[in-house]
Amino acid sequence: GAVVSQHPSWVICKSGTSVKIECRSLDFQATTMFWYRQFPKQSLMLMATSNEGSKATYEQGVEKDKFLINHASLTLSTLTVTSAHPEDSSFYICSAPTSEPYEQYFGPGTRLTVT
Amino acid sequence: TQLLEQSPQFLSIQEGENLTVYCNSSSVFSSLQWYRQEPGEGPVLLVTVVTGGEVKKLKRLTFQFGDARKDSSLHITAAQPGDTGLYLCAGVKGFKTIFGAGTRLFVKA
């Protein structure tokens, strides 16, 4: 199957700082990538759709100025959590779809802890 | 709103028991995927079903896509502690993937 990586796998930052998370499709190109947030013992919550070369599409209730998404190439999307607060602490997961068949492949996730 | 209802939400069983997880929707999907997620990791794709009525087997796991491509089931035979995890179904419609809420399975030794 296709491989998606995420970096870092975990990060601890202080309140008020910004954190960047990278998502890479290693063996395929993805014009679209997806960013999810997952709280303990819950399912995935789609935050936004990252579109290569254009603006991301955010789900209702997700602050686009707080969660900056950049999809500068066909293999890399980044999520920057700006001015992080403790309530932003969560497990962030990205996915990238293959085209034929259309299947989502997930990264291993990034555990963000804001102190 | 396109919903994919997954049941049960939580299941705790003894090793050796069988179980079935269901995903149901009023929408028709072009394909449906099943994922398994372990704590602290990303979901891992188990299978994709495409054709109505399709049945796929992966060792002790049997996946079925409904004839009308609106629902799917995952059956696990003789569950083992290693099957413990969060199981997610995901329906694909166009370029949109809709996830079920997940079934958290715990298999006790």
PDB file of C-alpha atoms in Angstrom:
ATOM      1  CA  GLY A   1       0.000   0.000   0.000  1.00  0.00           C
ATOM      2  CA  ALA A   2       0.907   3.665  -0.231  1.00  0.00           C
ATOM      3  CA  VAL A   3       2.941   5.254   2.532  1.00  0.00           C
ATOM      4  CA  VAL A   4       2.300   8.555   4.269  1.00  0.00           C
ATOM      5  CA  SER A   5       4.681   9.950   6.840  1.00  0.00           C
ATOM      6  CA  GLN A   6       4.235  12.632   9.460  1.00  0.00           C
ATOM      7  CA  HIS A   7       6.774  14.670  11.335  1.00  0.00           C
ATOM      8  CA  PRO A   8       7.191  15.116  14.201  1.00  0.00           C
ATOM      9  CA  SER A   9       5.547  12.115  15.830  1.00  0.00           C
ATOM     10  CA  TRP A  10       5.197  14.077  19.031  1.00  0.00           C
ATOM     11  CA  VAL A  11       5.868  17.619  20.152  1.00  0.00           C
ATOM     12  CA  ILE A  12       5.604  19.567  23.366  1.00  0.00           C
ATOM     13  CA  CYS A  13       5.407  23.321  23.149  1.00  0.00           C
ATOM     14  CA  LYS A  14       4.662  26.256  25.370  1.00  0.00           C
ATOM     15  CA  SER A  15       1.432  28.165  25.221  1.00  0.00           C
ATOM     16  CA  GLY A  16       1.593  30.997  22.689  1.00  0.00           C
ATOM     17  CA  THR A  17       4.126  29.400  20.383  1.00  0.00           C
ATOM     18  CA  SER A  18       3.481  27.944  16.940  1.00  0.00           C
ATOM     19  CA  VAL A  19       4.033  24.373  15.844  1.00  0.00           C
ATOM     20  CA  LYS A  20       4.377  23.020  12.316  1.00  0.00           C
ATOM     21  CA  ILE A  21       3.437  19.460  11.405  1.00  0.00           C
ATOM     22  CA  GLU A  22       4.482  17.943   8.090  1.00  0.00           C
ATOM     23  CA  CYS A  23       2.640  15.302   6.096  1.00  0.00           C
ATOM     24  CA  ARG A  24       4.363  13.601   3.184  1.00  0.00           C
ATOM     25  CA  SER A  25       3.206  11.056   0.649  1.00  0.00           C
ATOM     26  CA  LEU A  26       6.335   8.981   0.143  1.00  0.00           C
ATOM     27  CA  ASP A  27       5.607   6.903  -2.935  1.00  0.00           C
ATOM     28  CA  PHE A  28       2.766   8.687  -4.667  1.00  0.00           C
ATOM     29  CA  GLN A  29       1.573  12.172  -5.458  1.00  0.00           C
ATOM     30  CA  ALA A  30      -1.449  13.716  -3.845  1.00  0.00           C
ATOM     31  CA  THR A  31      -3.140  16.870  -5.059  1.00  0.00           C
ATOM     32  CA  THR A  32      -5.338  16.651  -1.996  1.00  0.00           C
ATOM     33  CA  MET A  33      -4.489  15.784   1.580  1.00  0.00           C
ATOM     34  CA  PHE A  34      -6.671  15.797   4.657  1.00  0.00           C
ATOM     35  CA  TRP A  35      -6.016  16.865   8.234  1.00  0.00           C
ATOM     36  CA  TYR A  36      -7.845  15.287  11.151  1.00  0.00           C
ATOM     37  CA  ARG A  37      -7.920  15.794  14.856  1.00  0.00           C
ATOM     38  CA  GLN A  38      -8.638  12.962  17.247  1.00  0.00           C
ATOM     39  CA  PHE A  39      -9.482  13.214  20.918  1.00  0.00           C
ATOM     40  CA  PRO A  40      -8.889  10.273  23.265  1.00  0.00           C
ATOM     41  CA  LYS A  41     -11.156   7.321  22.573  1.00  0.00           C
ATOM     42  CA  GLN A  42     -12.989   9.169  19.813  1.00  0.00           C
ATOM     43  CA  SER A  43     -13.129   8.887  16.070  1.00  0.00           C
ATOM     44  CA  LEU A  44     -11.483  11.173  13.538  1.00  0.00           C
ATOM     45  CA  MET A  45     -12.682  14.716  13.124  1.00  0.00           C
ATOM     46  CA  LEU A  46     -11.940  16.222   9.715  1.00  0.00           C
ATOM     47  CA  MET A  47     -10.431  19.672  10.124  1.00  0.00           C
ATOM     48  CA  ALA A  48      -9.582  20.686   6.597  1.00  0.00           C
ATOM     49  CA  THR A  49      -8.809  19.609   3.074  1.00  0.00           C
ATOM     50  CA  SER A  50      -5.419  20.668   1.788  1.00  0.00           C
ATOM     51  CA  ASN A  51      -5.296  21.443  -1.925  1.00  0.00           C
ATOM     52  CA  GLU A  52      -2.024  21.587  -3.820  1.00  0.00           C
ATOM     53  CA  GLY A  53      -1.465  25.046  -5.227  1.00  0.00           C
ATOM     54  CA  SER A  54      -4.602  26.573  -3.806  1.00  0.00           C
ATOM     55  CA  LYS A  55      -6.284  27.461  -0.542  1.00  0.00           C
ATOM     56  CA  ALA A  56      -7.310  24.812   1.922  1.00  0.00           C
ATOM     57  CA  THR A  57     -10.959  24.100   2.587  1.00  0.00           C
ATOM     58  CA  TYR A  58     -11.840  24.194   6.272  1.00  0.00           C
ATOM     59  CA  GLU A  59     -14.654  22.364   7.996  1.00  0.00           C
ATOM     60  CA  GLN A  60     -17.235  24.335   9.902  1.00  0.00           C
ATOM     61  CA  GLY A  61     -15.972  25.483  13.276  1.00  0.00           C
ATOM     62  CA  VAL A  62     -12.281  25.186  12.422  1.00  0.00           C
ATOM     63  CA  GLU A  63     -10.409  28.490  12.612  1.00  0.00           C
ATOM     64  CA  LYS A  64      -8.394  28.907   9.439  1.00  0.00           C
ATOM     65  CA  ASP A  65      -6.218  31.615  10.980  1.00  0.00           C
ATOM     66  CA  LYS A  66      -5.284  29.323  13.817  1.00  0.00           C
ATOM     67  CA  PHE A  67      -4.672  26.195  11.778  1.00  0.00           C
ATOM     68  CA  LEU A  68      -2.654  27.296   8.775  1.00  0.00           C
ATOM     69  CA  ILE A  69      -2.372  24.786   5.972  1.00  0.00           C
ATOM     70  CA  ASN A  70       0.087  24.890   3.116  1.00  0.00           C
ATOM     71  CA  HIS A  71       0.237  22.368   0.290  1.00  0.00           C
ATOM     72  CA  ALA A  72       3.216  23.554  -1.686  1.00  0.00           C
ATOM     73  CA  SER A  73       3.986  20.360  -3.579  1.00  0.00           C
ATOM     74  CA  LEU A  74       2.313  17.144  -4.654  1.00  0.00           C
ATOM     75  CA  THR A  75       3.932  15.252  -1.806  1.00  0.00           C
ATOM     76  CA  LEU A  76       3.925  17.686   1.108  1.00  0.00           C
ATOM     77  CA  SER A  77       1.265  19.400   3.177  1.00  0.00           C
ATOM     78  CA  THR A  78       1.937  21.269   6.402  1.00  0.00           C
ATOM     79  CA  LEU A  79      -0.340  22.189   9.285  1.00  0.00           C
ATOM     80  CA  THR A  80       0.793  25.034  11.522  1.00  0.00           C
ATOM     81  CA  VAL A  81      -0.951  25.484  14.833  1.00  0.00           C
ATOM     82  CA  THR A  82      -0.476  29.155  15.602  1.00  0.00           C
ATOM     83  CA  SER A  83      -0.462  30.664  19.086  1.00  0.00           C
ATOM     84  CA  ALA A  84      -1.075  27.261  20.565  1.00  0.00           C
ATOM     85  CA  HIS A  85      -3.096  26.866  23.746  1.00  0.00           C
ATOM     86  CA  PRO A  86      -3.511  23.853  26.033  1.00  0.00           C
ATOM     87  CA  GLU A  87      -6.896  23.109  24.479  1.00  0.00           C
ATOM     88  CA  ASP A  88      -5.104  22.553  21.155  1.00  0.00           C
ATOM     89  CA  SER A  89      -3.409  19.527  22.671  1.00  0.00           C
ATOM     90  CA  SER A  90      -4.543  16.559  20.645  1.00  0.00           C
ATOM     91  CA  PHE A  91      -3.577  13.837  18.198  1.00  0.00           C
ATOM     92  CA  TYR A  92      -3.331  15.232  14.676  1.00  0.00           C
ATOM     93  CA  ILE A  93      -3.449  12.858  11.716  1.00  0.00           C
ATOM     94  CA  CYS A  94      -3.117  13.505   8.006  1.00  0.00           C
ATOM     95  CA  SER A  95      -4.197  11.351   5.103  1.00  0.00           C
ATOM     96  CA  ALA A  96      -3.589  11.323   1.383  1.00  0.00           C
ATOM     97  CA  PRO A  97      -5.702   9.508  -1.172  1.00  0.00           C
ATOM     98  CA  THR A  98      -4.531   7.370  -4.037  1.00  0.00           C
ATOM     99  CA  SER A  99      -6.499   7.761  -7.226  1.00  0.00           C
ATOM    100  CA  GLU A 100      -7.174   4.270  -8.558  1.00  0.00           C
ATOM    101  CA  PRO A 101      -8.713   3.004  -6.408  1.00  0.00           C
ATOM    102  CA  TYR A 102      -9.590   6.056  -4.323  1.00  0.00           C
ATOM    103  CA  GLU A 103      -8.252   5.023  -0.923  1.00  0.00           C
ATOM    104  CA  GLN A 104      -7.123   7.123   2.022  1.00  0.00           C
ATOM    105  CA  TYR A 105      -3.733   6.348   3.505  1.00  0.00           C
ATOM    106  CA  PHE A 106      -3.013   7.811   6.888  1.00  0.00           C
ATOM    107  CA  GLY A 107       0.115   9.122   8.475  1.00  0.00           C
ATOM    108  CA  PRO A 108       1.152   7.774  11.887  1.00  0.00           C
ATOM    109  CA  GLY A 109      -0.118  10.887  13.641  1.00  0.00           C
ATOM    110  CA  THR A 110       1.440  13.675  15.695  1.00  0.00           C
ATOM    111  CA  ARG A 111       0.798  14.013  19.401  1.00  0.00           C
ATOM    112  CA  LEU A 112       0.772  17.702  20.322  1.00  0.00           C
ATOM    113  CA  THR A 113       0.954  18.748  23.948  1.00  0.00           C
ATOM    114  CA  VAL A 114       0.746  22.433  24.785  1.00  0.00           C
ATOM    115  CA  THR A 115       1.872  23.368  28.265  1.00  0.00           C
TER     116      THR A 115
ATOM    117  CA  THR B   1     -26.116  15.293   5.343  1.00  0.00           C
ATOM    118  CA  GLN B   2     -24.413  12.052   4.431  1.00  0.00           C
ATOM    119  CA  LEU B   3     -24.059   9.876   7.492  1.00  0.00           C
ATOM    120  CA  LEU B   4     -22.406   6.565   7.950  1.00  0.00           C
ATOM    121  CA  GLU B   5     -23.702   4.946  11.094  1.00  0.00           C
ATOM    122  CA  GLN B   6     -21.427   2.409  12.674  1.00  0.00           C
ATOM    123  CA  SER B   7     -22.452  -0.044  15.366  1.00  0.00           C
ATOM    124  CA  PRO B   8     -21.752  -1.071  17.985  1.00  0.00           C
ATOM    125  CA  GLN B   9     -19.694   1.800  19.313  1.00  0.00           C
ATOM    126  CA  PHE B  10     -17.980  -0.376  21.871  1.00  0.00           C
ATOM    127  CA  LEU B  11     -17.527  -4.107  22.161  1.00  0.00           C
ATOM    128  CA  SER B  12     -15.759  -6.090  24.858  1.00  0.00           C
ATOM    129  CA  ILE B  13     -15.545  -9.837  24.262  1.00  0.00           C
ATOM    130  CA  GLN B  14     -13.603 -12.889  25.331  1.00  0.00           C
ATOM    131  CA  GLU B  15     -10.874 -14.393  23.208  1.00  0.00           C
ATOM    132  CA  GLY B  16     -12.333 -16.935  20.788  1.00  0.00           C
ATOM    133  CA  GLU B  17     -15.699 -15.251  20.349  1.00  0.00           C
ATOM    134  CA  ASN B  18     -17.062 -14.034  17.037  1.00  0.00           C
ATOM    135  CA  LEU B  19     -18.297 -10.518  16.373  1.00  0.00           C
ATOM    136  CA  THR B  20     -19.793  -8.377  13.639  1.00  0.00           C
ATOM    137  CA  VAL B  21     -19.505  -4.634  13.132  1.00  0.00           C
ATOM    138  CA  TYR B  22     -21.976  -2.835  10.917  1.00  0.00           C
ATOM    139  CA  CYS B  23     -21.902   0.337   8.871  1.00  0.00           C
ATOM    140  CA  ASN B  24     -25.130   1.658   7.431  1.00  0.00           C
ATOM    141  CA  SER B  25     -26.096   4.629   5.338  1.00  0.00           C
ATOM    142  CA  SER B  26     -28.899   5.917   3.173  1.00  0.00           C
ATOM    143  CA  SER B  27     -26.305   6.992   0.623  1.00  0.00           C
ATOM    144  CA  VAL B  28     -24.815   4.898  -2.141  1.00  0.00           C
ATOM    145  CA  PHE B  29     -21.036   4.734  -2.105  1.00  0.00           C
ATOM    146  CA  SER B  30     -18.671   4.003  -4.964  1.00  0.00           C
ATOM    147  CA  SER B  31     -16.516   2.050  -2.532  1.00  0.00           C
ATOM    148  CA  LEU B  32     -16.150   1.436   1.163  1.00  0.00           C
ATOM    149  CA  GLN B  33     -13.055   0.951   3.235  1.00  0.00           C
ATOM    150  CA  TRP B  34     -12.350  -0.536   6.624  1.00  0.00           C
ATOM    151  CA  TYR B  35      -9.512   0.661   8.820  1.00  0.00           C
ATOM    152  CA  ARG B  36      -8.019  -0.463  12.116  1.00  0.00           C
ATOM    153  CA  GLN B  37      -6.341   1.961  14.465  1.00  0.00           C
ATOM    154  CA  GLU B  38      -4.236   1.165  17.498  1.00  0.00           C
ATOM    155  CA  PRO B  39      -3.634   3.732  20.255  1.00  0.00           C
ATOM    156  CA  GLY B  40      -1.115   6.388  19.315  1.00  0.00           C
ATOM    157  CA  GLU B  41      -1.001   5.382  15.670  1.00  0.00           C
ATOM    158  CA  GLY B  42      -2.746   6.336  12.457  1.00  0.00           C
ATOM    159  CA  PRO B  43      -5.511   4.168  10.957  1.00  0.00           C
ATOM    160  CA  VAL B  44      -4.309   1.343   8.751  1.00  0.00           C
ATOM    161  CA  LEU B  45      -6.302   0.345   5.697  1.00  0.00           C
ATOM    162  CA  LEU B  46      -7.570  -3.228   5.929  1.00  0.00           C
ATOM    163  CA  VAL B  47      -9.690  -3.581   2.810  1.00  0.00           C
ATOM    164  CA  THR B  48     -11.595  -1.768   0.096  1.00  0.00           C
ATOM    165  CA  VAL B  49     -14.848  -3.171  -1.270  1.00  0.00           C
ATOM    166  CA  VAL B  50     -16.189  -1.829  -4.528  1.00  0.00           C
ATOM    167  CA  THR B  51     -18.839  -4.095  -6.005  1.00  0.00           C
ATOM    168  CA  GLY B  52     -22.307  -4.523  -4.485  1.00  0.00           C
ATOM    169  CA  GLY B  53     -22.480  -7.881  -2.707  1.00  0.00           C
ATOM    170  CA  GLU B  54     -18.709  -8.225  -2.696  1.00  0.00           C
ATOM    171  CA  VAL B  55     -17.157 -10.344   0.033  1.00  0.00           C
ATOM    172  CA  LYS B  56     -13.479 -10.143   0.920  1.00  0.00           C
ATOM    173  CA  LYS B  57     -11.593 -12.186   3.455  1.00  0.00           C
ATOM    174  CA  LEU B  58      -8.461 -11.261   5.312  1.00  0.00           C
ATOM    175  CA  LYS B  59      -7.480 -14.212   7.516  1.00  0.00           C
ATOM    176  CA  ARG B  60     -10.146 -14.244  10.258  1.00  0.00           C
ATOM    177  CA  LEU B  61     -11.792 -11.046   9.013  1.00  0.00           C
ATOM    178  CA  THR B  62     -14.642 -11.126   6.517  1.00  0.00           C
ATOM    179  CA  PHE B  63     -15.846  -7.921   4.891  1.00  0.00           C
ATOM    180  CA  GLN B  64     -19.084  -7.599   2.961  1.00  0.00           C
ATOM    181  CA  PHE B  65     -20.457  -4.762   0.877  1.00  0.00           C
ATOM    182  CA  GLY B  66     -24.236  -4.561   0.652  1.00  0.00           C
ATOM    183  CA  ASP B  67     -25.926  -5.267  -2.657  1.00  0.00           C
ATOM    184  CA  ALA B  68     -27.059  -1.644  -2.922  1.00  0.00           C
ATOM    185  CA  ARG B  69     -23.617  -0.352  -1.832  1.00  0.00           C
ATOM    186  CA  LYS B  70     -25.160   1.485   1.130  1.00  0.00           C
ATOM    187  CA  ASP B  71     -23.940  -0.714   3.935  1.00  0.00           C
ATOM    188  CA  SER B  72     -21.131  -2.989   4.949  1.00  0.00           C
ATOM    189  CA  SER B  73     -20.172  -5.420   7.667  1.00  0.00           C
ATOM    190  CA  LEU B  74     -16.988  -6.680   9.220  1.00  0.00           C
ATOM    191  CA  HIS B  75     -17.077 -10.111  10.824  1.00  0.00           C
ATOM    192  CA  ILE B  76     -14.227 -11.371  12.967  1.00  0.00           C
ATOM    193  CA  THR B  77     -14.034 -15.070  13.708  1.00  0.00           C
ATOM    194  CA  ALA B  78     -12.364 -16.358  16.863  1.00  0.00           C
ATOM    195  CA  ALA B  79     -11.236 -12.947  18.036  1.00  0.00           C
ATOM    196  CA  GLN B  80      -7.792 -12.628  19.589  1.00  0.00           C
ATOM    197  CA  PRO B  81      -6.359  -9.996  21.941  1.00  0.00           C
ATOM    198  CA  GLY B  82      -4.319  -8.705  19.015  1.00  0.00           C
ATOM    199  CA  ASP B  83      -7.578  -7.696  17.311  1.00  0.00           C
ATOM    200  CA  THR B  84      -8.111  -5.046  19.965  1.00  0.00           C
ATOM    201  CA  GLY B  85      -8.360  -1.587  18.463  1.00  0.00           C
ATOM    202  CA  LEU B  86     -10.610   1.009  16.873  1.00  0.00           C
ATOM    203  CA  TYR B  87     -12.284  -0.136  13.660  1.00  0.00           C
ATOM    204  CA  LEU B  88     -13.444   2.541  11.258  1.00  0.00           C
ATOM    205  CA  CYS B  89     -15.534   2.229   8.144  1.00  0.00           C
ATOM    206  CA  ALA B  90     -15.303   4.883   5.451  1.00  0.00           C
ATOM    207  CA  GLY B  91     -17.606   5.368   2.497  1.00  0.00           C
ATOM    208  CA  VAL B  92     -16.327   7.020  -0.654  1.00  0.00           C
ATOM    209  CA  LYS B  93     -18.628   9.189  -2.734  1.00  0.00           C
ATOM    210  CA  GLY B  94     -16.861  11.020  -5.531  1.00  0.00           C
ATOM    211  CA  PHE B  95     -13.759  12.490  -3.934  1.00  0.00           C
ATOM    212  CA  LYS B  96     -15.306  12.684  -0.515  1.00  0.00           C
ATOM    213  CA  THR B  97     -14.667  10.122   2.205  1.00  0.00           C
ATOM    214  CA  ILE B  98     -17.186   9.828   5.024  1.00  0.00           C
ATOM    215  CA  PHE B  99     -16.072   8.081   8.198  1.00  0.00           C
ATOM    216  CA  GLY B 100     -18.170   6.180  10.660  1.00  0.00           C
ATOM    217  CA  ALA B 101     -17.814   7.000  14.335  1.00  0.00           C
ATOM    218  CA  GLY B 102     -15.788   3.856  14.932  1.00  0.00           C
ATOM    219  CA  THR B 103     -16.136   0.663  16.921  1.00  0.00           C
ATOM    220  CA  ARG B 104     -13.801   0.231  19.814  1.00  0.00           C
ATOM    221  CA  LEU B 105     -13.095  -3.483  20.227  1.00  0.00           C
ATOM    222  CA  PHE B 106     -11.485  -4.997  23.300  1.00  0.00           C
ATOM    223  CA  VAL B 107     -10.683  -8.689  23.273  1.00  0.00           C
ATOM    224  CA  LYS B 108      -9.907 -10.165  26.641  1.00  0.00           C
ATOM    225  CA  ALA B 109      -7.496 -13.061  26.969  1.00  0.00           C
TER     226      ALA B 109
END
